[in-house]
Tab-separated table of C-alpha atoms and ligand atoms in Angstrom:
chain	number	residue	atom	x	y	z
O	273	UNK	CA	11.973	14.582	14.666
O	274	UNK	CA	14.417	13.335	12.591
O	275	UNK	CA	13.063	9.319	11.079
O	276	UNK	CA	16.482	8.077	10.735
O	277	UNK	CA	15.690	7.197	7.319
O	278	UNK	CA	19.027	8.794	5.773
O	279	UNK	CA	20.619	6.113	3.682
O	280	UNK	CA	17.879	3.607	4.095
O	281	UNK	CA	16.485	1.861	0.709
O	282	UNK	CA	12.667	1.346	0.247
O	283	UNK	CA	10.780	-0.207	-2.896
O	284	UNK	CA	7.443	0.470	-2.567
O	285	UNK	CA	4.922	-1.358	-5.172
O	286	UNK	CA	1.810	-0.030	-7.277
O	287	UNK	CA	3.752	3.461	-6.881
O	288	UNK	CA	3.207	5.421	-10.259
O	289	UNK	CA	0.257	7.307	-8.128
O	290	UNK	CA	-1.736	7.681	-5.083
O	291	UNK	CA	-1.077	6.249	-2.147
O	292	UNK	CA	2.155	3.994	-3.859
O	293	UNK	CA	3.698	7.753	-4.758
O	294	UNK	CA	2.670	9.256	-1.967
O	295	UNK	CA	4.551	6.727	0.003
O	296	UNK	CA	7.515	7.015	-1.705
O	297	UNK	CA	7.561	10.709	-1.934
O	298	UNK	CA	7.228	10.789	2.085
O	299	UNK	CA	10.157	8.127	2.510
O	300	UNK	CA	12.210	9.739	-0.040
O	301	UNK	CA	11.727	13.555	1.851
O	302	UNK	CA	13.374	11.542	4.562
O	303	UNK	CA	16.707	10.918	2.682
O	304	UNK	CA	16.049	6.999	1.173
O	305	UNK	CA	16.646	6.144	-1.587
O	306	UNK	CA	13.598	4.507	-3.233
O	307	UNK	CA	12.392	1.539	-6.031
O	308	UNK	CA	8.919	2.250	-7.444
O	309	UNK	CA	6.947	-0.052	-9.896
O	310	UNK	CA	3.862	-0.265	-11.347
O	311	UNK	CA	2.715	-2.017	-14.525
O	312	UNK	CA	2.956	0.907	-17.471
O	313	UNK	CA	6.881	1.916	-17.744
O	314	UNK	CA	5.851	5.508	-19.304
O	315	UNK	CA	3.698	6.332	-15.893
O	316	UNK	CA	6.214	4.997	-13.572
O	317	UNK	CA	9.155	7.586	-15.028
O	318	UNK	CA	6.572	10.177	-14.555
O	319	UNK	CA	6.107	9.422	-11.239
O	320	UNK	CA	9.512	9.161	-10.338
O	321	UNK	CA	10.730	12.629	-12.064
O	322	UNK	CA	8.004	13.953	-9.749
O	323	UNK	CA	8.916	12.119	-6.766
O	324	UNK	CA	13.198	13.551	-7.324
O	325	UNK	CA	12.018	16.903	-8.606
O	326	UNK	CA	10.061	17.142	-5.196
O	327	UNK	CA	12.585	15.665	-3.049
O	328	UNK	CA	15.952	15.567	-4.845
O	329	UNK	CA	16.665	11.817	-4.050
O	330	UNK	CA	17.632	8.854	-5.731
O	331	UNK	CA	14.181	6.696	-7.185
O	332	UNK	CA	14.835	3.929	-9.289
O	333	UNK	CA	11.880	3.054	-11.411
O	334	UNK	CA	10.722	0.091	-12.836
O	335	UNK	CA	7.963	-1.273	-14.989
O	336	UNK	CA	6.374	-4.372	-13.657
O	337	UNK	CA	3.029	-6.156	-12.654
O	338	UNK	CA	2.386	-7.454	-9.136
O	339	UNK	CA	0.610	-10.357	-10.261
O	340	UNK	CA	3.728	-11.777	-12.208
O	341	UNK	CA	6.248	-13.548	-10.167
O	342	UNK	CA	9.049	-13.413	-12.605
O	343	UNK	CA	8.519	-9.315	-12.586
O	344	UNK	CA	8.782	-9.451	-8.786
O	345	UNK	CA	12.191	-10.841	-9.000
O	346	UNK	CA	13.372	-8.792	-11.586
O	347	UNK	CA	12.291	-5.601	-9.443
O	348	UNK	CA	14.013	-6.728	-6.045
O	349	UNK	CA	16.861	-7.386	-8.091
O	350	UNK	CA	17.124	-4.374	-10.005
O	351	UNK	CA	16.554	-2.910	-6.311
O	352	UNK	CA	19.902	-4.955	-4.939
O	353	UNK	CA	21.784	-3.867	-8.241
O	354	UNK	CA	21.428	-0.288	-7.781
O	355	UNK	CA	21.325	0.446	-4.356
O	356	UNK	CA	23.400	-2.528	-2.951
O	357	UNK	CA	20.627	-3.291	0.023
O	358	UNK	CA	16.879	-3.009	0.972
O	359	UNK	CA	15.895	-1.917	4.352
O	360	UNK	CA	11.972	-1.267	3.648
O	361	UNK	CA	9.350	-3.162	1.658
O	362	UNK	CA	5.784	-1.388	0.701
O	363	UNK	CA	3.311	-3.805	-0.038
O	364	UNK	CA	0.851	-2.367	-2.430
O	365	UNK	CA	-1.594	-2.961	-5.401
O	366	UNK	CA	-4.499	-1.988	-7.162
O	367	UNK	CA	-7.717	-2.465	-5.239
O	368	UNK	CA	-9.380	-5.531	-6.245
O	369	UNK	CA	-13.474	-4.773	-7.971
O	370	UNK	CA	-16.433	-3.986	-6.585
O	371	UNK	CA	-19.306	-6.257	-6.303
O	372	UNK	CA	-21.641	-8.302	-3.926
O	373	UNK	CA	-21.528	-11.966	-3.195
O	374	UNK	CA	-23.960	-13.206	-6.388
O	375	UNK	CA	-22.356	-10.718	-8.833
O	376	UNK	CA	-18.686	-12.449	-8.302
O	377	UNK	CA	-17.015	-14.832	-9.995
O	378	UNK	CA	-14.826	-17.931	-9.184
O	379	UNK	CA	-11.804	-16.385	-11.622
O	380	UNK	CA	-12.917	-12.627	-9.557
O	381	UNK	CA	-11.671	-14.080	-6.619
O	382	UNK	CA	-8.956	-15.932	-7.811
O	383	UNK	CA	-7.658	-12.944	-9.244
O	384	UNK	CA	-8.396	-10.722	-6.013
O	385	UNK	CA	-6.489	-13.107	-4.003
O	386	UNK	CA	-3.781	-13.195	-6.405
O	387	UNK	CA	-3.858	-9.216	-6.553
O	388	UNK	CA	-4.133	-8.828	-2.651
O	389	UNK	CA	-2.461	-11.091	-0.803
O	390	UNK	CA	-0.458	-13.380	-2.968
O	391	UNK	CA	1.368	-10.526	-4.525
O	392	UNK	CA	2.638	-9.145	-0.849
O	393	UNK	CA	3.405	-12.741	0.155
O	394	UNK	CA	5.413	-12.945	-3.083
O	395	UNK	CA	7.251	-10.128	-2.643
O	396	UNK	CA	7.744	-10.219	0.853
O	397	UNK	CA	9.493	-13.584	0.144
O	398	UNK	CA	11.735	-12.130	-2.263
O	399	UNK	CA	12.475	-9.299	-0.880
O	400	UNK	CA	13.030	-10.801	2.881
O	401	UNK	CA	16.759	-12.473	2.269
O	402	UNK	CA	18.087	-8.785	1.313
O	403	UNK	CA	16.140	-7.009	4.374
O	404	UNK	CA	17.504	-10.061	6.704
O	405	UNK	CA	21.308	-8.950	5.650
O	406	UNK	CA	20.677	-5.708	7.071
O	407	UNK	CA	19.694	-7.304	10.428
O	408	UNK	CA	16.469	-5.760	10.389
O	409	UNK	CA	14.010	-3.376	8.731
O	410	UNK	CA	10.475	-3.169	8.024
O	411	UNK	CA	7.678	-4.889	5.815
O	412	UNK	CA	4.649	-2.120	5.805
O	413	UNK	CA	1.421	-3.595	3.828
O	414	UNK	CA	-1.200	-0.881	2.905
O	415	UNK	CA	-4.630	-2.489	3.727
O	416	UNK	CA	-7.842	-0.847	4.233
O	417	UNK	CA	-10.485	0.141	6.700
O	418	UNK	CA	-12.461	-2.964	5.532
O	419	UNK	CA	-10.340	-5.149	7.526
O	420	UNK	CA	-12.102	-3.521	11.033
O	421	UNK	CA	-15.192	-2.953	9.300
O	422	UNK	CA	-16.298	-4.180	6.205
O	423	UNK	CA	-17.312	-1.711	3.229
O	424	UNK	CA	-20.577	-2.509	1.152
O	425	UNK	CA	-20.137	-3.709	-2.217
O	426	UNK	CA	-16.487	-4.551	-1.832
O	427	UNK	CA	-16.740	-7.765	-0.858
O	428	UNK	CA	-13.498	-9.242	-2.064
O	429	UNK	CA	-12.028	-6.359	-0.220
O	430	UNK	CA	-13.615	-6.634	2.772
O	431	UNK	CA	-12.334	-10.737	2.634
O	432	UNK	CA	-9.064	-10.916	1.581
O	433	UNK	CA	-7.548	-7.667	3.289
O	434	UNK	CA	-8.666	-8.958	6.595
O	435	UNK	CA	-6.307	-12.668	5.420
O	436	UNK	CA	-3.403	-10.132	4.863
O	437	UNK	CA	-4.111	-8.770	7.840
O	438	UNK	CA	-4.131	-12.184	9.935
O	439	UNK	CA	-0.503	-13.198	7.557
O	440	UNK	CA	0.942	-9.721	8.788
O	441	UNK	CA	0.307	-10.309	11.842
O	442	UNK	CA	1.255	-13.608	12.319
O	443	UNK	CA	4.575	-12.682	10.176
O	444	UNK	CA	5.205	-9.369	12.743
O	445	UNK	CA	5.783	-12.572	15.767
O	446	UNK	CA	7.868	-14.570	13.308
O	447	UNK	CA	10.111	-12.082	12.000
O	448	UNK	CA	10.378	-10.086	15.522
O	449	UNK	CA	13.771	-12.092	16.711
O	450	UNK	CA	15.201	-10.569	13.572
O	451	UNK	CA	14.315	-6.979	14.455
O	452	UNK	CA	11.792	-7.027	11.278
O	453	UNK	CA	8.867	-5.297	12.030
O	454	UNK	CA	5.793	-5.950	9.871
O	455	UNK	CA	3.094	-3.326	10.062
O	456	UNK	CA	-0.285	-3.086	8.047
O	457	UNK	CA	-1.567	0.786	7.207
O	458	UNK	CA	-5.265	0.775	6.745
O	459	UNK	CA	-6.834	4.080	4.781
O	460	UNK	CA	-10.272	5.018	5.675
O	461	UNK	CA	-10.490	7.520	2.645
O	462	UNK	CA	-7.868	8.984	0.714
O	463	UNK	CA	-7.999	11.177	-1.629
O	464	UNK	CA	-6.650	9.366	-4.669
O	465	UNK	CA	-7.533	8.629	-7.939
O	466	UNK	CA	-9.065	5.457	-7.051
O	467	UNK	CA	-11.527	6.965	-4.352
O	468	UNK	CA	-12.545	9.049	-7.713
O	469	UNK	CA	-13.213	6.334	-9.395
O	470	UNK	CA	-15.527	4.268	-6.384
O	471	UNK	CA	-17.110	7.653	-5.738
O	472	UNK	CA	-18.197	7.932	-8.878
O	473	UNK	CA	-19.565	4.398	-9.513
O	474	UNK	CA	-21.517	4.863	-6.255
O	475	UNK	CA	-22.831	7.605	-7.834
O	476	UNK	CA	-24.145	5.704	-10.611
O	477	UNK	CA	-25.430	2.826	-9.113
O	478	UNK	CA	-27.513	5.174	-6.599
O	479	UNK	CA	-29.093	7.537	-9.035
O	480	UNK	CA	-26.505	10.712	-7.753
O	481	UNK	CA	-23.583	12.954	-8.459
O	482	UNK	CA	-20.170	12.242	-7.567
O	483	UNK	CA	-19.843	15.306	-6.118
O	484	UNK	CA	-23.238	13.932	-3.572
O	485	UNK	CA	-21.667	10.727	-2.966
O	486	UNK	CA	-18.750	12.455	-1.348
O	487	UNK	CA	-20.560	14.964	0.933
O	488	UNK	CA	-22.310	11.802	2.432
O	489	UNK	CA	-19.012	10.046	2.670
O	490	UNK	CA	-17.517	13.452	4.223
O	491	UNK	CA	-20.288	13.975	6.582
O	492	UNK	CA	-19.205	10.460	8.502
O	493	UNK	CA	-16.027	11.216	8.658
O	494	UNK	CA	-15.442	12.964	12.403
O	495	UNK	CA	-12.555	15.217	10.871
O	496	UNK	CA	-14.915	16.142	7.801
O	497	UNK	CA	-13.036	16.032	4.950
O	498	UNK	CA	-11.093	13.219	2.844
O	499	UNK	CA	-7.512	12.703	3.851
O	500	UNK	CA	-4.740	13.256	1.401
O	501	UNK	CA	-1.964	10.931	-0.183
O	502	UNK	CA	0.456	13.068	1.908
O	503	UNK	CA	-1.395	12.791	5.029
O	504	UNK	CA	-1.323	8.564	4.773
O	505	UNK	CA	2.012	8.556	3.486
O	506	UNK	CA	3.741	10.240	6.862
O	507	UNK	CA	2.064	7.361	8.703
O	508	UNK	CA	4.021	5.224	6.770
O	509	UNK	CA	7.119	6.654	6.980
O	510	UNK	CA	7.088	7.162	11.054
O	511	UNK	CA	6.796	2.858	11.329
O	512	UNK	CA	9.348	2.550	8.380
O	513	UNK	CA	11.262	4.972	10.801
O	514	UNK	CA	14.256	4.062	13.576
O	515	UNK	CA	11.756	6.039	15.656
O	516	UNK	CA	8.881	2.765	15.639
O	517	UNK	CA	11.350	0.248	16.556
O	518	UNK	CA	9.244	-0.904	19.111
O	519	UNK	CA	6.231	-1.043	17.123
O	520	UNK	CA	5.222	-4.244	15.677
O	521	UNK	CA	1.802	-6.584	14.701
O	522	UNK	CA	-0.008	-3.594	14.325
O	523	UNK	CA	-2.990	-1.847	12.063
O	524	UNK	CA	-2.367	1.733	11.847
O	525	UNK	CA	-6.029	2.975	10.394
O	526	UNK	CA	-5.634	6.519	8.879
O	527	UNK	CA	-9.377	7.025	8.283
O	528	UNK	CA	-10.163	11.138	10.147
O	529	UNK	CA	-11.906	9.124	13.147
O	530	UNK	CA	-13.870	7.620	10.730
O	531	UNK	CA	-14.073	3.667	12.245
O	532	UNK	CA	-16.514	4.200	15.069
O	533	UNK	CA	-14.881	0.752	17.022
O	534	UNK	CA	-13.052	1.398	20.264
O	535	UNK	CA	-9.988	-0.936	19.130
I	281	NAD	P1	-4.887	4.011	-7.128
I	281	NAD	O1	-5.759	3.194	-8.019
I	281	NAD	O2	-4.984	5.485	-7.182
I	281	NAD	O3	-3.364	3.582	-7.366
I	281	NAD	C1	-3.049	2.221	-7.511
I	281	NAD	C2	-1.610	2.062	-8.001
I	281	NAD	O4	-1.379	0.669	-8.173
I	281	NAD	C3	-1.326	2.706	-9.348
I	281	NAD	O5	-0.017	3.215	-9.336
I	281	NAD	C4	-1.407	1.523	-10.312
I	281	NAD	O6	-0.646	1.712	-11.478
I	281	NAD	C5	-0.816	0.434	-9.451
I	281	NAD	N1	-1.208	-0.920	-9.829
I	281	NAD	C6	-2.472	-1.381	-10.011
I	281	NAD	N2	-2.424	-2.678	-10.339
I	281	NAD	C7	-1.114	-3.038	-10.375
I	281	NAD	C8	-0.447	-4.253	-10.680
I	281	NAD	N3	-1.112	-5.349	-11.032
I	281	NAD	N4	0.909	-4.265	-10.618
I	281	NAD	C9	1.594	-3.152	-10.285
I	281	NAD	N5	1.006	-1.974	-10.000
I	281	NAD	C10	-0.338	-1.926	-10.052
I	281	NAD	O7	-5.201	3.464	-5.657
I	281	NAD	P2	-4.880	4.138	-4.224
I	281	NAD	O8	-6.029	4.950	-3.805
I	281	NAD	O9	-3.515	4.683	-4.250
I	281	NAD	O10	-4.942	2.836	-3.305
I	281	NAD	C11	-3.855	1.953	-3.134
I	281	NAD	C12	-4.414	0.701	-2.491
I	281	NAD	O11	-5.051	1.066	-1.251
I	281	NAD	C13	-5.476	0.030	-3.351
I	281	NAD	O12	-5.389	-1.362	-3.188
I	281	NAD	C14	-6.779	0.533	-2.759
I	281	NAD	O13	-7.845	-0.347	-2.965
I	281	NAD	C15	-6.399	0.616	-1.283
I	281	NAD	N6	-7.284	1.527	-0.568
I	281	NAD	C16	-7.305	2.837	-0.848
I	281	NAD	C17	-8.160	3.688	-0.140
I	281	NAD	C18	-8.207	5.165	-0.396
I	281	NAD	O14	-8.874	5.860	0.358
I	281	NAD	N7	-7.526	5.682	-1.406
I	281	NAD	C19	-8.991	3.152	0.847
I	281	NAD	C20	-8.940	1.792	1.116
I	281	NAD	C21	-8.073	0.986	0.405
């Protein structure tokens, strides 16, 4: 099937690994041309030799922090300078911490929501003028399995994914008339370096190995196993396609048959 993504430009956010480079390794396969960021300049240039070594297309990287509003604009207009237009916008940042309702703080949550939704609201706003000049395109927010069923001891995941969830959604109806379609991708697990790092501080705080901790997570997964980057990242890229153009509003969960709810 070919995605019709020849020529397109994507910036996807929080991109120097995982899912973020997965992402734009899987839209750049498909011919776009892609802006990446992420905080550290030195891991974003890595990421984006990998991503044109592996795909021969154009990336455009960029060093910049989700959280900072003045970086956001820099990075969707370093995306306009180069490439001349934006078709596709990623929405995507590091998951916000662990922890249970007593062992959160006020500033925890400020920062979360700052983190997890403000930063895709932010974005979204910048970015929306350019996509708008194309006469349509797509806004794709990576969310998680929390927002159908919440994960224990991730509460400010569990909250404020399901709020971008209810923005997207609400957007998707706004922005149809445009031809903008706004889609949320939910991973149920994924093998990145941040599943890594939960697995392991599961480990701790229940007495086992890492290595346990995933077994038990494996075993509830129907398809057995943890997905990987590239397995999420072709979900993505079908809705950025011309192929989902009549796809909108949705919550795409990429989680093995993991969520055991019916819709
Ligand atoms: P990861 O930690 O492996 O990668 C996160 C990326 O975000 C990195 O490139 C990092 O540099 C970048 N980043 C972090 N904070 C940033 C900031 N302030 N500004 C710019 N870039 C920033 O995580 P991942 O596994 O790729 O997950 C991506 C998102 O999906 C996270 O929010 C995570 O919580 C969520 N998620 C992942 C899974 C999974 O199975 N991997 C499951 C549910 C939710």
């Amino acid at each position: 099937m070919d995605l019709g993504l020849n020529g397109r430009v994507a910036l996807v956010a929080a991109a120097s690994r995982g899912l973020g480079k997965a992402v734009a390794t899987a839209l750049a396969e498909e011919g776009a041309r892609v802006a990446i960021f992420s905080r550290q300049q030195e891991a974003i240039e890595a990421a984006a030799a990998e991503v044109r070594s592996r795909t021969g297309a154009e990336v455009l990287p960029l060093a910049a922090d989700v959280n900072r509003h003045d970086d956001l604009e820099r990075v969707v207009r370093a995306t306009i300078d180069r490439f001349g237009r934006l078709d596709i916008l990623v929405n995507n940042a590091g998951g916000p911490p662990p922890g249970t309702f007593d062992s959160l703080s006020e500033e925890q949550w400020q920062q979360a929501v700052n983190l997890t939704l403000m930063s895709a609201v932010r974005l979204t706003r910048l970015a929306l003028p350019h996509v708008r000049t194309q006469g349509g395109g797509r806004i794709i927010n990576l969310t998680s399995s929390s927002t159908r069923e919440p994960i224990p001891n991730l509460l400010l995941s569990n909250a404020i994914r399901t709020a971008v969830a209810g923005w997207a959604k609400t957007l998707a109806t706004e922005l149809a008339p445009e031809n903008i379609l706004v889609n949320c991708v939910a991973p149920g697990r994924i093998d990145t370096e941040r599943l890594k790092e939960l697995d392991q501080a599961n480990a701790q705080r229940q007495g086992r190995t890492a290595a346990e901790v995933r077994r038990a997570n494996e075993a509830a997964i129907p398809l057995g196993r943890y997905g990987r980057p590239d397995e999420f990242a072709a979900a993505v890229a079908f809705l950025a396609s011309d192929r989902a153009s009549y796809i909108t509003g949705i919550t795409l969960y990429v989680d093995g048959g993991k969520l055991a709810s019916i819709v």
